[in-house]
Amino acid sequence: MSNYVFLIDANKTPMNPIHPSHAKKLLETNKAAIFRRYPFTLIMKRVVENIVAYPLTLKLDPGSKLTGFALVNNRDEVIWGMELQHRGLAISDGLQTRSAVRRGRRSRHTRYRQPRFVNRTREKGWLAPSLRHRVLTTETWVKRLCKFAPISAIVQELVRFDLQQMENPEISGMEYQQGALQGYEIKEYLLNKWDRKCTYCGAENIPLQVEHICPKANGGTNRISNLCLACQKCNQNKGTQDIETFLAQKPDLLKKILSEAKRPLKDAAAVNSTRWSLFNVWKSLGLPVKTGSGGLTKFNRTRLLLPKAHWIDAACVGITGTLKILITKIFTAKSTGHGIRRMCRINKYGFPCTAPKQTFTHVSTGDFVRVQIVKERKNLQSGTYTGRVKTPTNKGCEVVINGFRVGFSTMKGVSRIHCSDGYNYA
């Protein structure tokens, strides 16, 4: 079953999310209309007096590439899930490309933007654009959900990996380190760092053990830079051997492991850099905010025998007793941005090489449309499809449907259902 459907009354006051079958009945009896497609929201055609809504808790699992959302009701039931894909890496690559273009202009002594003074100071709480993007997109969706659902509290995974604690296990005493979650924190960090594979043989989807690169019998420590993951067979074969002896016949693998061992986890660093900014944003909304660690999230998911997914991790954030998943299909959104402000393409010398962009009133790039295909076209059978506009034309548009670009000379049979808002939905 898919997500529950959001419902608001004629005054746009949030009501309890309803089952998809209930939403279908409201549409068939003409008691409600579609207010928004993504996320799917209905609006009642009358004002509902004395709305009684049960409180919903919004749980978040912020990540570097994906952020999980889950709505849990007062009966510990997950009724709505979402995964938001960020574009922080694309922003970082774009900034590097822009820097290279400006550097090339200066070296060629052609038209370029004058360099600014280097004595500027950054404001308190400054984040790089790629990190700031993660905060802003997550904030956008939380505020959007608060308009459509009676959310009464927010629970966020605040600390995913305590890197300083793992580097120096005695920093806060042995009681913290020897707790029930200590193994989950370290194991989860290693699973992300070594891509959930055996370090020595590359085996996947099997039980993995924490292994010391330099054995403790030879003076190795429990520092995170001396730990990796190994299957039972490789762990037993290595035993107390030094890694140089164990991989003497595989010099390339040895070099790779030694270089990867001290490599920091970029995704964990991105999460740790943005966690407090997100926490401060939730506090400004005026809702109660609770937090939990990444180790506690995995502890809850393992105890409840739930599969690995970002939205399920979000549902397991914080103190969780029992949890019942009422949905199987979730809502996914991919951040695509609003394009670029450049009015035309430029060549390597910085001069325009195409005609300026055109603006159209009937449809825009990125809009979601419903199209009616009468006869088979590009392996698409006749029927009704939903796609995203790739290129508008003077009288029609080009739509991407199931990976195929289909052109329509007119807007006959093409109707817009959702305006472009910088996200791609599934």
Short mmCIF file of C-alpha atoms in Angstrom, two decimals:
data_model
loop_
_atom_site.label_atom_id
_atom_site.label_comp_id
_atom_site.label_asym_id
_atom_site.label_seq_id
_atom_site.Cartn_x
_atom_site.Cartn_y
_atom_site.Cartn_z
CA MET A 1 0.00 0.00 0.00
CA SER A 2 1.21 3.51 -0.77
CA ASN A 3 1.36 6.48 1.59
CA TYR A 4 -1.67 7.87 3.35
CA VAL A 5 -3.16 10.93 1.64
CA PHE A 6 -2.94 14.42 3.13
CA LEU A 7 -6.25 16.21 3.67
CA ILE A 8 -7.06 19.86 4.36
CA ASP A 9 -10.40 21.63 4.66
CA ALA A 10 -11.60 24.62 2.65
CA ASN A 11 -9.67 26.97 4.97
CA LYS A 12 -6.51 24.92 4.33
CA THR A 13 -6.44 23.66 7.90
CA PRO A 14 -4.59 20.31 8.18
CA MET A 15 -6.72 17.29 9.02
CA ASN A 16 -5.83 13.67 9.74
CA PRO A 17 -4.18 11.91 6.76
CA ILE A 18 -6.59 9.37 5.31
CA HIS A 19 -6.30 5.92 3.76
CA PRO A 20 -6.02 5.89 -0.07
CA SER A 21 -9.36 4.06 -0.37
CA HIS A 22 -11.04 6.79 1.72
CA ALA A 23 -9.45 9.45 -0.52
CA LYS A 24 -10.83 7.67 -3.60
CA LYS A 25 -14.34 7.74 -2.15
CA LEU A 26 -14.09 11.46 -1.41
CA LEU A 27 -13.09 12.15 -5.01
CA GLU A 28 -15.83 9.90 -6.46
CA THR A 29 -18.54 11.56 -4.35
CA ASN A 30 -17.24 15.02 -5.30
CA LYS A 31 -16.70 15.95 -1.64
CA ALA A 32 -13.03 16.79 -2.19
CA ALA A 33 -10.72 17.88 -4.99
CA ILE A 34 -7.04 17.46 -5.72
CA PHE A 35 -5.14 20.36 -4.15
CA ARG A 36 -1.60 19.23 -4.92
CA ARG A 37 -0.10 16.30 -6.81
CA TYR A 38 3.29 16.08 -5.11
CA PRO A 39 2.85 15.24 -2.30
CA PHE A 40 -0.67 14.09 -3.07
CA THR A 41 -3.08 16.29 -1.10
CA LEU A 42 -6.86 16.64 -1.16
CA ILE A 43 -8.88 19.68 -0.17
CA MET A 44 -12.43 19.43 1.18
CA LYS A 45 -15.10 21.48 -0.53
CA ARG A 46 -16.43 22.73 2.79
CA VAL A 47 -15.14 24.17 6.04
CA VAL A 48 -14.87 21.51 8.74
CA GLU A 49 -15.78 22.78 12.20
CA ASN A 50 -14.02 21.56 15.36
CA ILE A 51 -11.34 19.50 13.65
CA VAL A 52 -10.08 16.72 15.93
CA ALA A 53 -6.67 15.61 14.69
CA TYR A 54 -4.43 13.08 16.37
CA PRO A 55 -0.85 14.29 16.81
CA LEU A 56 1.77 13.21 14.29
CA THR A 57 5.50 13.01 14.90
CA LEU A 58 7.80 13.88 12.01
CA LYS A 59 11.02 11.88 12.18
CA LEU A 60 14.10 12.78 10.14
CA ASP A 61 17.23 10.88 9.19
CA PRO A 62 19.48 13.54 7.59
CA GLY A 63 22.07 12.19 5.19
CA SER A 64 24.68 13.47 2.79
CA LYS A 65 22.96 12.16 -0.35
CA LEU A 66 19.52 11.10 0.91
CA THR A 67 17.35 12.31 3.77
CA GLY A 68 14.60 10.09 5.12
CA PHE A 69 11.22 11.37 6.36
CA ALA A 70 8.60 9.42 8.28
CA LEU A 71 5.29 10.40 9.85
CA VAL A 72 4.34 8.33 12.91
CA ASN A 73 0.95 8.62 14.60
CA ASN A 74 0.13 8.28 18.30
CA ARG A 75 -0.27 4.50 17.91
CA ASP A 76 3.35 4.07 16.73
CA GLU A 77 2.23 3.43 13.15
CA VAL A 78 4.19 4.74 10.15
CA ILE A 79 1.62 6.21 7.78
CA TRP A 80 3.81 8.24 5.43
CA GLY A 81 7.39 7.94 4.21
CA MET A 82 9.62 9.95 1.92
CA GLU A 83 13.20 10.01 0.66
CA LEU A 84 14.71 13.30 -0.50
CA GLN A 85 17.76 13.14 -2.78
CA HIS A 86 20.09 16.12 -2.47
CA ARG A 87 22.26 17.68 -5.16
CA GLY A 88 25.16 18.83 -2.99
CA LEU A 89 27.73 17.04 -5.15
CA ALA A 90 26.36 18.72 -8.29
CA ILE A 91 26.63 22.13 -6.61
CA SER A 92 30.22 21.44 -5.58
CA ASP A 93 31.12 20.34 -9.12
CA GLY A 94 29.45 23.44 -10.56
CA LEU A 95 31.44 25.76 -8.30
CA GLN A 96 34.66 24.04 -9.31
CA THR A 97 33.76 24.39 -13.00
CA ARG A 98 32.99 28.08 -12.55
CA SER A 99 36.29 28.60 -10.77
CA ALA A 100 38.15 26.87 -13.61
CA VAL A 101 36.40 29.03 -16.24
CA ARG A 102 37.30 32.26 -14.44
CA ARG A 103 40.87 31.10 -13.95
CA GLY A 104 41.11 30.35 -17.68
CA ARG A 105 39.83 33.80 -18.57
CA ARG A 106 42.43 35.45 -16.39
CA SER A 107 45.23 33.35 -17.90
CA ARG A 108 44.11 34.26 -21.45
CA HIS A 109 43.79 37.95 -20.50
CA THR A 110 40.25 38.03 -21.88
CA ARG A 111 37.03 39.31 -20.36
CA TYR A 112 36.75 38.16 -16.74
CA ARG A 113 35.31 39.12 -13.40
CA GLN A 114 37.73 41.10 -11.29
CA PRO A 115 38.90 39.15 -8.19
CA ARG A 116 37.54 40.53 -4.95
CA PHE A 117 39.51 41.30 -1.83
CA VAL A 118 40.57 38.27 0.19
CA ASN A 119 40.13 39.93 3.59
CA ARG A 120 36.42 39.17 3.84
CA THR A 121 35.14 37.38 6.94
CA ARG A 122 32.39 34.77 7.01
CA GLU A 123 29.34 35.24 9.17
CA LYS A 124 28.74 33.03 12.17
CA GLY A 125 27.27 29.68 11.22
CA TRP A 126 28.42 29.95 7.58
CA LEU A 127 28.15 26.76 5.54
CA ALA A 128 29.50 25.94 2.10
CA PRO A 129 26.85 26.19 -0.65
CA SER A 130 26.70 22.41 -1.08
CA LEU A 131 26.07 21.99 2.66
CA ARG A 132 23.70 24.94 2.89
CA HIS A 133 21.64 23.35 0.12
CA ARG A 134 21.04 20.26 2.28
CA VAL A 135 19.74 22.43 5.11
CA LEU A 136 17.48 24.55 2.91
CA THR A 137 15.89 21.67 0.99
CA THR A 138 15.19 19.74 4.19
CA GLU A 139 13.73 22.87 5.78
CA THR A 140 11.53 23.43 2.72
CA TRP A 141 9.99 19.98 2.96
CA VAL A 142 9.45 20.12 6.71
CA LYS A 143 7.58 23.42 6.38
CA ARG A 144 5.62 22.01 3.46
CA LEU A 145 4.56 18.96 5.46
CA CYS A 146 3.53 21.14 8.39
CA LYS A 147 0.99 22.82 6.09
CA PHE A 148 -0.64 19.53 5.11
CA ALA A 149 -0.44 17.43 8.30
CA PRO A 150 -1.06 18.12 12.02
CA ILE A 151 2.57 17.68 13.09
CA SER A 152 3.07 18.16 16.82
CA ALA A 153 6.75 17.19 17.29
CA ILE A 154 9.99 16.65 15.36
CA VAL A 155 12.57 13.95 16.06
CA GLN A 156 15.96 14.24 14.33
CA GLU A 157 18.98 12.01 14.19
CA LEU A 158 21.41 14.59 15.52
CA VAL A 159 24.68 12.67 15.82
CA ARG A 160 25.43 10.00 13.27
CA PHE A 161 29.06 9.32 14.15
CA ASP A 162 30.95 10.67 17.17
CA LEU A 163 34.30 10.85 15.36
CA GLN A 164 36.26 12.32 18.28
CA GLN A 165 34.90 9.69 20.64
CA MET A 166 35.96 6.88 18.31
CA GLU A 167 39.43 8.34 17.83
CA ASN A 168 40.00 8.58 21.59
CA PRO A 169 37.80 6.01 23.37
CA GLU A 170 38.70 7.30 26.87
CA ILE A 171 37.69 10.90 26.23
CA SER A 172 34.55 10.69 28.39
CA GLY A 173 35.26 7.64 30.48
CA MET A 174 34.64 3.97 30.04
CA GLU A 175 30.95 4.06 30.93
CA TYR A 176 30.08 5.78 27.64
CA GLN A 177 32.28 3.51 25.55
CA GLN A 178 31.10 0.25 27.05
CA GLY A 179 27.38 1.01 26.70
CA ALA A 180 24.93 -1.10 24.67
CA LEU A 181 25.23 1.20 21.62
CA GLN A 182 29.03 1.38 21.40
CA GLY A 183 29.32 -1.51 18.96
CA TYR A 184 26.52 -0.17 16.77
CA GLU A 185 28.19 3.25 16.43
CA ILE A 186 31.53 1.81 15.30
CA LYS A 187 30.03 -0.92 13.10
CA GLU A 188 27.76 1.55 11.29
CA TYR A 189 30.69 3.89 10.65
CA LEU A 190 32.78 1.05 9.23
CA LEU A 191 29.92 -0.19 7.06
CA ASN A 192 29.66 3.23 5.45
CA LYS A 193 33.41 3.67 5.13
CA TRP A 194 34.11 0.28 3.52
CA ASP A 195 30.92 0.18 1.38
CA ARG A 196 29.48 -2.81 3.27
CA LYS A 197 32.03 -5.19 1.70
CA CYS A 198 34.81 -7.40 2.98
CA THR A 199 37.98 -5.35 2.83
CA TYR A 200 40.12 -8.27 1.65
CA CYS A 201 37.93 -10.28 -0.75
CA GLY A 202 35.13 -7.81 -1.57
CA ALA A 203 32.31 -10.18 -0.58
CA GLU A 204 28.90 -8.56 -0.14
CA ASN A 205 25.58 -9.45 1.53
CA ILE A 206 27.22 -11.67 4.14
CA PRO A 207 27.88 -11.19 7.87
CA LEU A 208 30.95 -8.97 8.34
CA GLN A 209 33.21 -8.76 11.37
CA VAL A 210 35.22 -5.83 12.74
CA GLU A 211 38.87 -6.57 11.99
CA HIS A 212 42.10 -4.92 13.19
CA ILE A 213 44.40 -3.98 10.31
CA CYS A 214 47.37 -4.11 12.67
CA PRO A 215 46.55 -6.99 15.09
CA LYS A 216 46.25 -6.17 18.76
CA ALA A 217 48.76 -8.96 19.43
CA ASN A 218 51.33 -6.90 17.52
CA GLY A 219 50.54 -3.61 19.22
CA GLY A 220 47.50 -2.54 17.24
CA THR A 221 44.95 -0.20 18.82
CA ASN A 222 41.19 0.23 18.71
CA ARG A 223 41.46 3.53 16.85
CA ILE A 224 38.99 3.82 14.01
CA SER A 225 41.84 4.19 11.49
CA ASN A 226 43.03 0.69 12.47
CA LEU A 227 39.67 -1.01 11.95
CA CYS A 228 38.06 -2.45 8.84
CA LEU A 229 35.48 -5.10 7.92
CA ALA A 230 36.23 -8.71 6.97
CA CYS A 231 34.23 -11.87 6.40
CA GLN A 232 34.77 -14.77 8.78
CA LYS A 233 37.00 -16.67 6.34
CA CYS A 234 39.36 -13.72 5.70
CA ASN A 235 39.41 -12.81 9.38
CA GLN A 236 40.46 -16.33 10.34
CA ASN A 237 43.04 -16.61 7.55
CA LYS A 238 44.67 -13.33 8.54
CA GLY A 239 44.74 -14.14 12.25
CA THR A 240 47.59 -12.24 13.96
CA GLN A 241 49.56 -11.61 10.76
CA ASP A 242 50.57 -8.12 9.77
CA ILE A 243 48.65 -6.87 6.76
CA GLU A 244 51.90 -6.53 4.81
CA THR A 245 52.55 -10.27 5.29
CA PHE A 246 48.93 -11.29 4.66
CA LEU A 247 48.71 -9.31 1.38
CA ALA A 248 52.27 -9.82 0.21
CA GLN A 249 50.96 -11.31 -3.04
CA LYS A 250 48.50 -8.46 -3.59
CA PRO A 251 50.49 -5.20 -3.48
CA ASP A 252 47.75 -3.17 -5.21
CA LEU A 253 45.13 -4.21 -2.67
CA LEU A 254 47.57 -3.53 0.18
CA LYS A 255 48.26 -0.01 -1.08
CA LYS A 256 44.53 0.66 -1.48
CA ILE A 257 43.66 -0.53 2.04
CA LEU A 258 46.42 1.47 3.70
CA SER A 259 45.34 4.62 1.87
CA GLU A 260 41.66 4.06 2.62
CA ALA A 261 42.24 3.31 6.30
CA LYS A 262 43.05 6.92 7.19
CA ARG A 263 40.62 8.47 4.72
CA PRO A 264 37.86 10.42 6.48
CA LEU A 265 34.26 9.70 5.62
CA LYS A 266 33.06 12.67 3.55
CA ASP A 267 29.40 11.83 3.96
CA ALA A 268 29.74 11.67 7.75
CA ALA A 269 31.58 15.00 7.72
CA ALA A 270 28.76 16.59 5.69
CA VAL A 271 26.13 15.28 8.13
CA ASN A 272 28.11 16.44 11.15
CA SER A 273 28.54 19.91 9.59
CA THR A 274 24.83 20.46 9.01
CA ARG A 275 23.23 18.69 12.00
CA TRP A 276 23.22 21.70 14.35
CA SER A 277 21.98 24.05 11.64
CA LEU A 278 19.01 21.74 11.08
CA PHE A 279 18.41 21.46 14.82
CA ASN A 280 18.30 25.26 15.19
CA VAL A 281 15.86 25.52 12.27
CA TRP A 282 13.44 23.07 13.91
CA LYS A 283 13.62 25.00 17.18
CA SER A 284 12.63 28.19 15.36
CA LEU A 285 9.42 26.49 14.15
CA GLY A 286 8.09 26.41 17.70
CA LEU A 287 7.59 22.63 17.81
CA PRO A 288 9.07 20.26 20.43
CA VAL A 289 12.33 18.82 19.09
CA LYS A 290 13.91 15.56 20.22
CA THR A 291 17.13 13.95 19.05
CA GLY A 292 18.78 10.55 18.81
CA SER A 293 22.07 9.08 17.63
CA GLY A 294 22.79 6.94 14.58
CA GLY A 295 23.74 4.01 16.78
CA LEU A 296 20.36 4.15 18.53
CA THR A 297 18.62 4.24 15.15
CA LYS A 298 20.33 1.06 13.98
CA PHE A 299 19.76 -0.55 17.39
CA ASN A 300 16.01 0.08 17.06
CA ARG A 301 15.86 -1.11 13.45
CA THR A 302 17.77 -4.31 14.26
CA ARG A 303 15.64 -5.00 17.33
CA LEU A 304 12.41 -4.53 15.36
CA LEU A 305 13.69 -6.72 12.46
CA LEU A 306 13.08 -4.00 9.86
CA PRO A 307 14.88 -3.76 6.48
CA LYS A 308 17.48 -1.12 5.69
CA ALA A 309 16.02 2.02 4.08
CA HIS A 310 16.40 5.73 4.72
CA TRP A 311 12.73 6.30 5.51
CA ILE A 312 12.68 3.28 7.83
CA ASP A 313 15.80 4.62 9.56
CA ALA A 314 13.91 7.89 10.02
CA ALA A 315 11.00 6.03 11.63
CA CYS A 316 13.46 4.36 14.06
CA VAL A 317 15.13 7.61 15.16
CA GLY A 318 15.02 8.38 18.87
CA ILE A 319 13.41 6.37 21.63
CA THR A 320 11.19 3.83 19.91
CA GLY A 321 9.27 1.06 21.64
CA THR A 322 7.14 -0.68 19.04
CA LEU A 323 6.67 0.30 15.41
CA LYS A 324 4.19 -0.85 12.79
CA ILE A 325 4.74 -0.11 9.11
CA LEU A 326 1.43 0.49 7.34
CA ILE A 327 2.90 1.37 3.94
CA THR A 328 5.09 -0.28 1.34
CA LYS A 329 5.39 2.42 -1.35
CA ILE A 330 6.85 5.78 -0.40
CA PHE A 331 7.18 9.22 -1.95
CA THR A 332 10.56 10.14 -3.45
CA ALA A 333 11.78 13.59 -4.47
CA LYS A 334 15.03 14.41 -6.25
CA SER A 335 16.40 17.92 -6.06
CA THR A 336 17.14 19.13 -9.59
CA GLY A 337 17.39 22.89 -9.10
CA HIS A 338 15.86 25.56 -11.30
CA GLY A 339 18.48 25.46 -14.01
CA ILE A 340 20.89 28.29 -14.72
CA ARG A 341 20.34 31.99 -15.32
CA ARG A 342 22.53 31.99 -18.41
CA MET A 343 20.37 32.95 -21.37
CA CYS A 344 22.37 30.99 -23.95
CA ARG A 345 25.22 28.53 -24.21
CA ILE A 346 28.77 29.80 -24.52
CA ASN A 347 31.86 28.40 -26.18
CA LYS A 348 35.21 27.85 -24.51
CA TYR A 349 36.11 31.51 -25.08
CA GLY A 350 33.03 32.77 -23.24
CA PHE A 351 31.08 33.98 -26.29
CA PRO A 352 27.43 32.97 -27.04
CA CYS A 353 27.03 30.12 -29.50
CA THR A 354 23.25 29.55 -29.42
CA ALA A 355 20.13 31.64 -29.64
CA PRO A 356 18.76 33.19 -26.42
CA LYS A 357 16.30 31.23 -24.36
CA GLN A 358 12.63 31.59 -25.19
CA THR A 359 9.79 31.89 -22.72
CA PHE A 360 6.47 30.14 -23.27
CA THR A 361 3.14 30.61 -21.52
CA HIS A 362 1.59 27.18 -22.11
CA VAL A 363 4.32 25.08 -20.48
CA SER A 364 7.82 25.40 -18.99
CA THR A 365 10.81 23.13 -18.67
CA GLY A 366 10.41 20.81 -15.69
CA ASP A 367 6.61 20.90 -15.56
CA PHE A 368 4.79 17.61 -15.03
CA VAL A 369 2.16 16.88 -17.66
CA ARG A 370 -0.35 14.14 -18.44
CA VAL A 371 -0.28 13.11 -22.08
CA GLN A 372 -2.59 10.96 -24.17
CA ILE A 373 -0.84 8.75 -26.74
CA VAL A 374 -3.25 7.53 -29.42
CA LYS A 375 -0.93 5.17 -31.29
CA GLU A 376 2.33 3.42 -30.41
CA ARG A 377 5.34 5.73 -30.32
CA LYS A 378 8.92 4.84 -29.30
CA ASN A 379 7.99 1.55 -27.65
CA LEU A 380 5.14 3.26 -25.77
CA GLN A 381 1.73 1.67 -26.14
CA SER A 382 -1.36 3.83 -26.58
CA GLY A 383 -2.71 5.16 -23.30
CA THR A 384 -2.30 7.90 -20.70
CA TYR A 385 1.16 8.71 -19.31
CA THR A 386 2.69 11.17 -16.89
CA GLY A 387 6.03 12.75 -17.78
CA ARG A 388 8.20 15.78 -17.35
CA VAL A 389 8.64 18.51 -19.96
CA LYS A 390 12.14 18.48 -21.42
CA THR A 391 11.92 21.20 -24.06
CA PRO A 392 8.99 23.55 -24.73
CA THR A 393 8.28 24.51 -28.35
CA ASN A 394 6.20 27.26 -29.91
CA LYS A 395 2.97 25.23 -29.95
CA GLY A 396 3.82 21.99 -28.14
CA CYS A 397 6.56 20.43 -26.08
CA GLU A 398 8.95 17.49 -25.76
CA VAL A 399 8.16 15.20 -22.83
CA VAL A 400 10.32 12.52 -21.19
CA ILE A 401 8.18 9.41 -20.67
CA ASN A 402 9.75 6.24 -19.23
CA GLY A 403 13.16 7.39 -20.40
CA PHE A 404 12.01 8.22 -23.98
CA ARG A 405 11.80 11.76 -25.34
CA VAL A 406 8.46 12.14 -27.11
CA GLY A 407 7.63 15.28 -29.06
CA PHE A 408 4.16 16.82 -29.35
CA SER A 409 3.56 19.45 -32.05
CA THR A 410 0.48 20.80 -30.25
CA MET A 411 -0.87 20.83 -26.70
CA LYS A 412 -3.84 18.71 -27.72
CA GLY A 413 -3.89 15.74 -25.37
CA VAL A 414 -1.27 17.36 -23.10
CA SER A 415 -2.34 18.90 -19.78
CA ARG A 416 -0.14 20.31 -17.04
CA ILE A 417 -0.69 18.75 -13.61
CA HIS A 418 2.20 20.22 -11.58
CA CYS A 419 4.40 23.26 -12.15
CA SER A 420 8.16 22.91 -11.92
CA ASP A 421 9.41 23.59 -8.39
CA GLY A 422 13.00 22.36 -8.58
CA TYR A 423 12.26 18.69 -7.78
CA ASN A 424 11.67 15.51 -9.73
CA TYR A 425 9.13 13.12 -8.23
CA ALA A 426 8.44 9.42 -8.34
#
